[in-house]
Tab-separated table of C-alpha atoms in Angstrom:
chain	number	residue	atom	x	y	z
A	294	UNK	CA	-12.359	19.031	22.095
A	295	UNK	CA	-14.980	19.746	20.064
A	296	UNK	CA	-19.250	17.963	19.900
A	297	UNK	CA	-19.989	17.746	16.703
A	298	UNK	CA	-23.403	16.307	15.508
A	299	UNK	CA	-23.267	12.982	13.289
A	300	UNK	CA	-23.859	15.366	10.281
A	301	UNK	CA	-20.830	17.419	10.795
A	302	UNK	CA	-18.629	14.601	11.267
A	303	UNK	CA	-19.621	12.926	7.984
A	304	UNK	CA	-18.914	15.867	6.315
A	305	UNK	CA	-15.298	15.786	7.925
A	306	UNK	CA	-14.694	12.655	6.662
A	307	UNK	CA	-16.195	13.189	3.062
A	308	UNK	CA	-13.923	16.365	2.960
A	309	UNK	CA	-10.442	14.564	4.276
A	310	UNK	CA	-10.586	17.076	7.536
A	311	UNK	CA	-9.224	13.970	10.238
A	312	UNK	CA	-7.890	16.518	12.467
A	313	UNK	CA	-11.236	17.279	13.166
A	314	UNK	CA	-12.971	14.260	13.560
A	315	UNK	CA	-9.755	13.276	16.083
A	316	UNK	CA	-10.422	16.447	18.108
A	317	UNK	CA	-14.271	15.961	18.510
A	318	UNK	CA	-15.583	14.059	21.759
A	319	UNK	CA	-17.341	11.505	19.742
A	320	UNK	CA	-15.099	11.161	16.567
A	321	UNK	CA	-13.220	7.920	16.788
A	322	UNK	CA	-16.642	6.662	18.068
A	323	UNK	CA	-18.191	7.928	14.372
A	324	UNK	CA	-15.147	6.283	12.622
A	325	UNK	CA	-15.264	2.686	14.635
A	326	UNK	CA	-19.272	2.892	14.010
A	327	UNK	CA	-18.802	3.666	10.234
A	328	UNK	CA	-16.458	0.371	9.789
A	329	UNK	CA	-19.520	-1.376	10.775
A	330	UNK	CA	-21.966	0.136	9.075
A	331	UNK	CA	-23.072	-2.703	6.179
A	332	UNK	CA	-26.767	-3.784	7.026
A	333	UNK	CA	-26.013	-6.907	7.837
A	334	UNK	CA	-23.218	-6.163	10.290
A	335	UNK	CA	-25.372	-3.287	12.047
A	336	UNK	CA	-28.370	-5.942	12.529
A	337	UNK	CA	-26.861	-8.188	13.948
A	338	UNK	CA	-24.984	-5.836	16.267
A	339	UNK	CA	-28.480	-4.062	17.573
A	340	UNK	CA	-29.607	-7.623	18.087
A	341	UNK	CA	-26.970	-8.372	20.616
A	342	UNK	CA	-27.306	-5.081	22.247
A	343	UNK	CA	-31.238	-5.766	22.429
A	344	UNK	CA	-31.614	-2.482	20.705
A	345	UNK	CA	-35.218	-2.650	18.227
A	346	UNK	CA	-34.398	-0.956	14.740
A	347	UNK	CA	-37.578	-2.554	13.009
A	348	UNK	CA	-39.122	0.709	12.417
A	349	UNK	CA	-35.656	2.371	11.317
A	350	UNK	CA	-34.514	2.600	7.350
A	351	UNK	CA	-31.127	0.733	7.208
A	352	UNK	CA	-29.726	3.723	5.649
A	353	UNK	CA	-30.373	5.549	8.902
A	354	UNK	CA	-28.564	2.649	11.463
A	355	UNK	CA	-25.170	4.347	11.466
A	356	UNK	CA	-26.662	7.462	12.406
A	357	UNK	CA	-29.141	5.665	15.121
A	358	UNK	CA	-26.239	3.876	16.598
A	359	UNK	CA	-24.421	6.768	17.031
A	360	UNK	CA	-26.583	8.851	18.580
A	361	UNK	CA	-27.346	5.522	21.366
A	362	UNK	CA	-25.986	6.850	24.437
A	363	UNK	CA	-27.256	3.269	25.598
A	364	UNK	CA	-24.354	1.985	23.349
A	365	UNK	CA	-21.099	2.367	24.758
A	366	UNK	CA	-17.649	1.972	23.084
A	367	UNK	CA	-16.573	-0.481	24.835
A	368	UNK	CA	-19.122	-2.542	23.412
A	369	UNK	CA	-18.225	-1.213	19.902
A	370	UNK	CA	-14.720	-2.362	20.526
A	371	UNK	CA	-15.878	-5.888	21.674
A	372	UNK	CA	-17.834	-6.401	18.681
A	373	UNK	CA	-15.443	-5.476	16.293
A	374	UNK	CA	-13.005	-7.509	18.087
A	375	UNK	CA	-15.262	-10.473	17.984
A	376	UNK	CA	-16.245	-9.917	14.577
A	377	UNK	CA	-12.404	-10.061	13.202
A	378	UNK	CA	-11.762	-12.957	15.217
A	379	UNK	CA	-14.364	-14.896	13.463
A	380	UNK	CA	-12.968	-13.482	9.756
A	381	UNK	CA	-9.389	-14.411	10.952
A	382	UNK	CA	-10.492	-18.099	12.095
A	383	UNK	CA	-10.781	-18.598	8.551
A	384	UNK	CA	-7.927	-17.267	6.907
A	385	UNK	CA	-5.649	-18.344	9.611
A	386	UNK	CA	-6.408	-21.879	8.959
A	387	UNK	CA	-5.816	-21.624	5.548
A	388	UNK	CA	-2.151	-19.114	5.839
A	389	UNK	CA	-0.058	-21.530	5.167
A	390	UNK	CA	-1.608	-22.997	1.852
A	391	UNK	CA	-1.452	-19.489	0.817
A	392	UNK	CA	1.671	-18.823	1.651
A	393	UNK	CA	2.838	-21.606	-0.336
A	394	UNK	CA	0.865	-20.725	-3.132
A	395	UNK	CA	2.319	-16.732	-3.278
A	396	UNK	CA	5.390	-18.429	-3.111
A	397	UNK	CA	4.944	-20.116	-6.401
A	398	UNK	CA	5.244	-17.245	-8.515
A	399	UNK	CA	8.838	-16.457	-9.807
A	400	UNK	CA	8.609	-12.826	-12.173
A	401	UNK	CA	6.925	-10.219	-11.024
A	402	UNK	CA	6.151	-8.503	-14.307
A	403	UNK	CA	3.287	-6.631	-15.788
A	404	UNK	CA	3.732	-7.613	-19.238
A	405	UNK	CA	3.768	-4.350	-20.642
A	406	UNK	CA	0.687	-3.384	-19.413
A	407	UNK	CA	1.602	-0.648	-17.693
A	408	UNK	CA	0.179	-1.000	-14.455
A	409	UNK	CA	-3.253	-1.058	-13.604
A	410	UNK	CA	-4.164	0.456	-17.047
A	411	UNK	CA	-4.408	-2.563	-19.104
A	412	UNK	CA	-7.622	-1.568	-20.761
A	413	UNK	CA	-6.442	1.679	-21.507
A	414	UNK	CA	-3.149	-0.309	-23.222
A	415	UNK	CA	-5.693	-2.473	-24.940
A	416	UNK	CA	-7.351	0.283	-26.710
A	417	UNK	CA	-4.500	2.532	-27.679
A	418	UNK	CA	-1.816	0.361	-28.368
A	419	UNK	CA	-4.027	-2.785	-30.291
A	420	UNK	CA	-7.894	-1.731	-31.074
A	421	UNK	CA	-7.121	2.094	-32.459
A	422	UNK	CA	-3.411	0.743	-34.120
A	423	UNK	CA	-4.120	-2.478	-36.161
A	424	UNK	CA	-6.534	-2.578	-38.811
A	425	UNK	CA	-5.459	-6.073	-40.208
A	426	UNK	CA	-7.688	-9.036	-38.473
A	427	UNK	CA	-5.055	-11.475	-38.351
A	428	UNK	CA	-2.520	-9.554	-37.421
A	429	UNK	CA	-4.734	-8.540	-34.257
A	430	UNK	CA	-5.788	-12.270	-33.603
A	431	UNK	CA	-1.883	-12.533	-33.656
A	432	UNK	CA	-0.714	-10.165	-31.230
A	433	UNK	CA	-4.154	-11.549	-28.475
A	434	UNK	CA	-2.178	-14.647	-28.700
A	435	UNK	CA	1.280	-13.077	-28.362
A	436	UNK	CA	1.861	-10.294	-26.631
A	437	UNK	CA	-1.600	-9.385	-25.521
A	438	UNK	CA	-2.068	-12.613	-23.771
A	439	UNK	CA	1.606	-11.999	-22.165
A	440	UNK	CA	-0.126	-8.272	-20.759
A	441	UNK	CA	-3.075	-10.386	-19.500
A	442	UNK	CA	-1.264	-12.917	-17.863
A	443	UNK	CA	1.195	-10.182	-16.273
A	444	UNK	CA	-1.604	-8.015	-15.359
A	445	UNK	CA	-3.761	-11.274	-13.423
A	446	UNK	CA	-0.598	-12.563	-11.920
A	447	UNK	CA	0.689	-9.633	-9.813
A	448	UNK	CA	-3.189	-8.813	-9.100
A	449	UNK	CA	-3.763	-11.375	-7.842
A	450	UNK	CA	-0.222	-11.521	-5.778
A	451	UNK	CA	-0.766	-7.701	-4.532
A	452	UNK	CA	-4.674	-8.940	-3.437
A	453	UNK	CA	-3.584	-11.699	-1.359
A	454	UNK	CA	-0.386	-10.379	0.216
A	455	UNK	CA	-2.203	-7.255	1.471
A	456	UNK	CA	-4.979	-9.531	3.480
A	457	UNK	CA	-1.503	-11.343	4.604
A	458	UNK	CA	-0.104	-8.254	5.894
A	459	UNK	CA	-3.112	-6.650	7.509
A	460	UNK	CA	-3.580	-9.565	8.941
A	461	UNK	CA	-0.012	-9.687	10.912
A	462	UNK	CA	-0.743	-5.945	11.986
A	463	UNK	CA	-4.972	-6.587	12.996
A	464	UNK	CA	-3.695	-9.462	14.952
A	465	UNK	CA	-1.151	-7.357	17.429
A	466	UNK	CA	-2.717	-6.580	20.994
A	467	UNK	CA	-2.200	-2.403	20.003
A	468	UNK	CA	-4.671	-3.047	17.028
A	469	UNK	CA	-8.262	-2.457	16.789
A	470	UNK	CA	-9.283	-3.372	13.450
A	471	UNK	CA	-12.092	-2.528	11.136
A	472	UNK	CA	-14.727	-5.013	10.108
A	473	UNK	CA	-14.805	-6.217	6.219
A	474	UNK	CA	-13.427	-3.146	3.955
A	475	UNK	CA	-13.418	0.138	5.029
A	476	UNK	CA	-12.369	3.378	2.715
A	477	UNK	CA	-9.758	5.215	4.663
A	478	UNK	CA	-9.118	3.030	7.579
A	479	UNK	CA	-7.978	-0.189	8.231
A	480	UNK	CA	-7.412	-0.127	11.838
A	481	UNK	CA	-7.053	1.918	14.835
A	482	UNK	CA	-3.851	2.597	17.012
A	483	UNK	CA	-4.641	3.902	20.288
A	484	UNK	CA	-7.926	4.975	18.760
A	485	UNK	CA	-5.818	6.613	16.349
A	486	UNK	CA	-7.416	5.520	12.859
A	487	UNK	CA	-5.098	4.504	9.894
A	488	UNK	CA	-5.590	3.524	6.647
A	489	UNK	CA	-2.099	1.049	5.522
A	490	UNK	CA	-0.411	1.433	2.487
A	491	UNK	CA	2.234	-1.642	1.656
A	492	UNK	CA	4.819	0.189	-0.789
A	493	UNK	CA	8.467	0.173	-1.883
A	494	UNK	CA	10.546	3.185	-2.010
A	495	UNK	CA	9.796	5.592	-4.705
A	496	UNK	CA	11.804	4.869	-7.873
A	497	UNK	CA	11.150	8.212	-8.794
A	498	UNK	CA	12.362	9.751	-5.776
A	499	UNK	CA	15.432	7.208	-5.729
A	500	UNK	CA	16.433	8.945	-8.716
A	501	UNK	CA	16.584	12.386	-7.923
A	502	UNK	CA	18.272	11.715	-5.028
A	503	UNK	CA	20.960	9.549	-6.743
A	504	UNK	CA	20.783	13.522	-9.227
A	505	UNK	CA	21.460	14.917	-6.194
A	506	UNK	CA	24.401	13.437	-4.873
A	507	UNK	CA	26.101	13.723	-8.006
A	508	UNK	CA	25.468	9.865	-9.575
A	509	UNK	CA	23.179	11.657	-12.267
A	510	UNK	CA	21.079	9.235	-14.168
A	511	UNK	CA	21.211	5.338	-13.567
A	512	UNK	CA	20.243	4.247	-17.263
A	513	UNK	CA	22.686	6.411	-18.345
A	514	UNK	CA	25.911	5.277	-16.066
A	515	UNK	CA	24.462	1.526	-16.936
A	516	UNK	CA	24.937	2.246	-21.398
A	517	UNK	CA	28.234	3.772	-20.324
A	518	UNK	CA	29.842	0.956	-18.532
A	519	UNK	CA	28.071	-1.587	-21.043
A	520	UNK	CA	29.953	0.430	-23.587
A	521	UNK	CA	33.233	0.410	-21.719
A	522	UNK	CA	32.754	-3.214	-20.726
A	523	UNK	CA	31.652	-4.023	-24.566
A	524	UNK	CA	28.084	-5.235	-22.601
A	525	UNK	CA	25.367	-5.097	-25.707
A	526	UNK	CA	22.778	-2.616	-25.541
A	527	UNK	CA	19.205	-3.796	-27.006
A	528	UNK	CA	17.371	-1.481	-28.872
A	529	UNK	CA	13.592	-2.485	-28.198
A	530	UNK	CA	12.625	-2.069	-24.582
A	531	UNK	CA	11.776	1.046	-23.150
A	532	UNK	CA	13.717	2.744	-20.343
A	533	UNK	CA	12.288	1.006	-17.435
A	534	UNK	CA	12.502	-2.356	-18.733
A	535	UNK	CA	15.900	-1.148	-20.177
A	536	UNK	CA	17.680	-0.355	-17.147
A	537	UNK	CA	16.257	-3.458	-15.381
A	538	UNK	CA	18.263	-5.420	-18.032
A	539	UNK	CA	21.627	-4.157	-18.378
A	540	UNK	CA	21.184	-3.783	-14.428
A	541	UNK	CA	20.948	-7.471	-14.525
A	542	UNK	CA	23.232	-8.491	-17.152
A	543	UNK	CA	26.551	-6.099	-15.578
A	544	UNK	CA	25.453	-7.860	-11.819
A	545	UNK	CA	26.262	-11.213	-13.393
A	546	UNK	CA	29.192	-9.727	-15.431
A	547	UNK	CA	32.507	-10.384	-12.919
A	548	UNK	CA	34.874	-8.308	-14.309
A	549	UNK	CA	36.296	-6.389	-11.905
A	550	UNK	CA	34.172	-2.578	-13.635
A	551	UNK	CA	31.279	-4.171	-13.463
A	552	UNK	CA	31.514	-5.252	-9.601
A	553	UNK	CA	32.800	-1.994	-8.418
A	554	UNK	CA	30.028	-0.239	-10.512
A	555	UNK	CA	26.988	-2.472	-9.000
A	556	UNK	CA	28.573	-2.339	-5.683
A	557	UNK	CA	28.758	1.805	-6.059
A	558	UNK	CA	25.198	1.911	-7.212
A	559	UNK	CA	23.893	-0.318	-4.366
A	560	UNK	CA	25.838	2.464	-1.587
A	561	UNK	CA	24.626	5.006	-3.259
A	562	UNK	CA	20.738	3.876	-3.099
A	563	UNK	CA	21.351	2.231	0.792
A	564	UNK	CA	22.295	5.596	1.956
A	565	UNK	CA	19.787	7.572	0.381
A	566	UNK	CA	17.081	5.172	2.051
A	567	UNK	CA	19.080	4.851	5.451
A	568	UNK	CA	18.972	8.547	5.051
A	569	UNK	CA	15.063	8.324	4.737
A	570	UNK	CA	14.776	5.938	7.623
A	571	UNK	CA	16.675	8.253	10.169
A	572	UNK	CA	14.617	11.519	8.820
A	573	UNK	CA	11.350	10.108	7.041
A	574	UNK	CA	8.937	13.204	7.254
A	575	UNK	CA	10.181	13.925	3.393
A	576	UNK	CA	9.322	10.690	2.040
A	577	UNK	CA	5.590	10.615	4.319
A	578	UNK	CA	5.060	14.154	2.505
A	579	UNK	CA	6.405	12.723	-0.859
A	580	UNK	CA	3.842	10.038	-1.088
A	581	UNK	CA	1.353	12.091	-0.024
A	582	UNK	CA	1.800	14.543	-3.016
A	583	UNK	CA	2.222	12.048	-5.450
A	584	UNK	CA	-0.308	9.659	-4.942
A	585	UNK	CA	-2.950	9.063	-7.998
A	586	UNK	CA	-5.353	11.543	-8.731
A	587	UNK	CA	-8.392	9.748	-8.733
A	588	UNK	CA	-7.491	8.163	-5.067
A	589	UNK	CA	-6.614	11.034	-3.439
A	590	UNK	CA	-7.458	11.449	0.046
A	591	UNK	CA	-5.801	12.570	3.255
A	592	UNK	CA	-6.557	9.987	5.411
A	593	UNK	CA	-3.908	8.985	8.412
A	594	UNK	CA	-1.566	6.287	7.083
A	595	UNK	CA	0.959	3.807	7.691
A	596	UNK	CA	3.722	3.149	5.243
A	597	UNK	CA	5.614	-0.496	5.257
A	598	UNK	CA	8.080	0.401	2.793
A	599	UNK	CA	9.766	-3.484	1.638
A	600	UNK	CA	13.322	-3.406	0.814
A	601	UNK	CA	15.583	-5.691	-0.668
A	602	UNK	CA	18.930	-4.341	0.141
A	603	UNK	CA	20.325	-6.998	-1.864
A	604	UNK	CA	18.220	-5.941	-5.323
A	605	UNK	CA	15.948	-3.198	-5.080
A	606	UNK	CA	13.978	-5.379	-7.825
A	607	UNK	CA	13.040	-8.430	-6.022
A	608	UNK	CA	11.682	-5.943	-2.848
A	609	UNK	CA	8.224	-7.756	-3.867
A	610	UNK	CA	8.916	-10.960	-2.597
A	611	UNK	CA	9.121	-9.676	1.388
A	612	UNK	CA	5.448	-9.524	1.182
A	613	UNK	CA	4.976	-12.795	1.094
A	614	UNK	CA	7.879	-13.679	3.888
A	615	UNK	CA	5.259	-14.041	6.794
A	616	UNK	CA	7.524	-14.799	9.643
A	617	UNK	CA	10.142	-11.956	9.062
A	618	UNK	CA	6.993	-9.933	8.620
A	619	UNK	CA	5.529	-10.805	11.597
A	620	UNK	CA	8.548	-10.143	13.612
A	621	UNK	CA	9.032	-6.416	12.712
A	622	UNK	CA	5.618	-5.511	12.454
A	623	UNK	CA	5.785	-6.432	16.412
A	624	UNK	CA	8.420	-5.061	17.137
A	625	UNK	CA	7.501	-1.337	15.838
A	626	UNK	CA	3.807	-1.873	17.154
A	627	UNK	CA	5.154	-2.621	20.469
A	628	UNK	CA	6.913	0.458	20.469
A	629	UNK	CA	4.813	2.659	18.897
A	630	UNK	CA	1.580	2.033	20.833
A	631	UNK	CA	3.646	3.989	23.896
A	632	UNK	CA	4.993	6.499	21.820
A	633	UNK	CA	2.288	8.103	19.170
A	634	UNK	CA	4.190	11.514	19.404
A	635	UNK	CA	5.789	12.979	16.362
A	636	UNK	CA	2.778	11.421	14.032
A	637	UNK	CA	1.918	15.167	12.131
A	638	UNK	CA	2.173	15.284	8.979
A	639	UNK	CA	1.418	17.833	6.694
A	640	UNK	CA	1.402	18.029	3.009
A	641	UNK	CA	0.363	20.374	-0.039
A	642	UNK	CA	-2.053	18.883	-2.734
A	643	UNK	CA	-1.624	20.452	-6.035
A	644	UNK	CA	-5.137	19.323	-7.337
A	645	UNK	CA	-6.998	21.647	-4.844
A	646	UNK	CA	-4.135	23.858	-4.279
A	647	UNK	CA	-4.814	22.772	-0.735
A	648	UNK	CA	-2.751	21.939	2.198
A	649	UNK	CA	-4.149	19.199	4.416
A	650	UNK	CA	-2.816	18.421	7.932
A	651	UNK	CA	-2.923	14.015	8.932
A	652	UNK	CA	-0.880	11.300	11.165
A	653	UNK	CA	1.374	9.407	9.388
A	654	UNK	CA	3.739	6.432	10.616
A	655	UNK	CA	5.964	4.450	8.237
A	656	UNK	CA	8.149	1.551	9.095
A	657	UNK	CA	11.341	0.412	6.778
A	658	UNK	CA	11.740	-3.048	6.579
A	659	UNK	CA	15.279	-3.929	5.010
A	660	UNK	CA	16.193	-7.507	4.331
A	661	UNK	CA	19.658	-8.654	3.191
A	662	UNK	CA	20.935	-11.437	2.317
């Protein structure tokens, strides 16, 4: 174990080097100190330790606390503990209103506006393409207002259901969680920090795999049968919407093709994600390497990877089913509080040309129907 100074340490963390800040004597006690480190939250901390920090620049109370020996962690824990408790009063009180609410929405669609990038869509497919003012005023009322709507919608669905979730995991007797939002860490495990990503299983990765084993390409196997089955093909979505469609429309089709085709296609993707359950360290590396550029980091993470085992598609809707949630989430935490071995993960970054070394956990939860 190592003693770094607060200095080093911050530079650990600005640089993504957790191993290091994990092997130091007074690392997790940097990290659990740095979730508290708004002004506000650091006052009224030194108050209740009776510490005086009149004469101390606010910017300078992380690095005062942590160099307290008079402050111990067990009083960091207790505070942080108290401090969630009073957040979680709150929110708990008002779960199943939300809940309810979540609930209400039916489509989870962007609206064509591709993601998060909806001013970027804005600008290159409306402001830089149409010169005529009513056709613009047209398409803000058409399919501009669809994006926006799309867009707002699953937003605000994604915002609420992650609170939701931390919530279920912050609330287990193995967690010690952060106080307000933290970059890089949402809670601790065993003074293990993690930061928790809520995610589905890669549709790019799905579809290599389904390359591997021979399927080849699901849009493709989805025109032929619509062909054989005489199924019509529109001409005016793009691939991803595409496939989603003629997915639908050969599920509802009964012939007997069309169910022995869907029912193929569903083996096919439940083994290749069984397959990733039993052996995950690919898919931990996988999401690693491709996650977005401009939100890279290599902090320790935990995966919750929904599926619907039923239809891939409507995986979003587990994040709002609270009590199967709850019951999992448990379960694994239960177990994995007594057995943090086999966490390591390492993975190559091709921005940096870097490889970084992290703990990783991920936990599959499959519904069917």
């Amino acid at each position: 174990m190592t003693n770094l100074n607060f200095a080093e340490l911050d530079n650990c963390f600005r640089n993504n080097d957790f191993p290091s800040i994990e092997n130091d004597n007074r690392g997790i006690r940097f990290l659990k100190l740095r979730s508290m480190s708004r002004k506000a939250t650091m006052e009224e901390f030194f108050e209740l330790q009776g510490i005086n920090y009149e004469e101390v620049n606010s910017r300078q109370y992380f690095q005062k606390a942590f160099n307290l020996n008079i402050i111990t962690d067990a009083q960091i824990n207790d505070f942080i503990n108290s401090k969630y408790l009073e957040e979680r009063q709150g929110r708990a009180d008002n779960q199943d209103y939300l809940v309810d609410q979540l609930s209400r929405l039916q489509y989870f669609d962007w609206g064509g506006s591709f993601g998060n990038s909806l001013e970027k869509n804005i600008v290159n497919n409306y402001v830089k393409k149409i010169q005529s003012y009513n056709q613009i005023n047209e398409e803000i009322e058409g399919s501009l207002l669809t994006s926006l709507r799309g867009y707002t919608l699953n937003s605000w669905y994604n915002h609420w259901t992650s609170i939701l979730i931390e919530d279920l995991f912050k609330d287990h007797d193995a967690i010690l969680p952060t106080v307000g939002l933290v970059k890089k860490i949402d809670f601790f495990i065993n003074d293990v920090p993690f930061d928790l990503k809520v995610t589905y299983f890669p549709e790019q990765l799905l579809a290599d795999k389904l390359r591997e084993v021979g399927y080849g390409n699901e849009l493709t196997n989805l025109k032929r049968i619509c062909r054989t089955l005489e199924i019509h093909i529109p001409n005016d979505l793009k691939d991803k919407a595409l496939r989603l469609h003629l997915y639908n429309k050969v599920s509802e089709d009964q012939r007997e093709e069309a169910r022995h085709f869907i029912s193929t296609l569903k083996t096919h993707k439940r083994n290749i994600i069984q397959e990733a359950e039993a052996d995950p360290a690919e898919l931990k590396k996988w999401f690693y390497e491709n996650q977005g550029e401009a939100r890279f980091d290599a902090s320790n993470r935990f995966f919750l990877v929904l599926t619907d085992e039923s239809d891939l598609s409507n995986s979003w809707k587990l994040k709002r089913n609270i009590h199967f949630l709850r019951e999992n989430i448990n379960a694994h935490l239960d177990y994995i509080y007594d057995n943090m071995d086999g966490l390591e993960t390492e993975f190559y970054w091709h921005g940096d040309q870097q490889t970084y070394r992290c703990k990783s956990d991920i936990l599959f939860l499959k519904y069917t129907e």
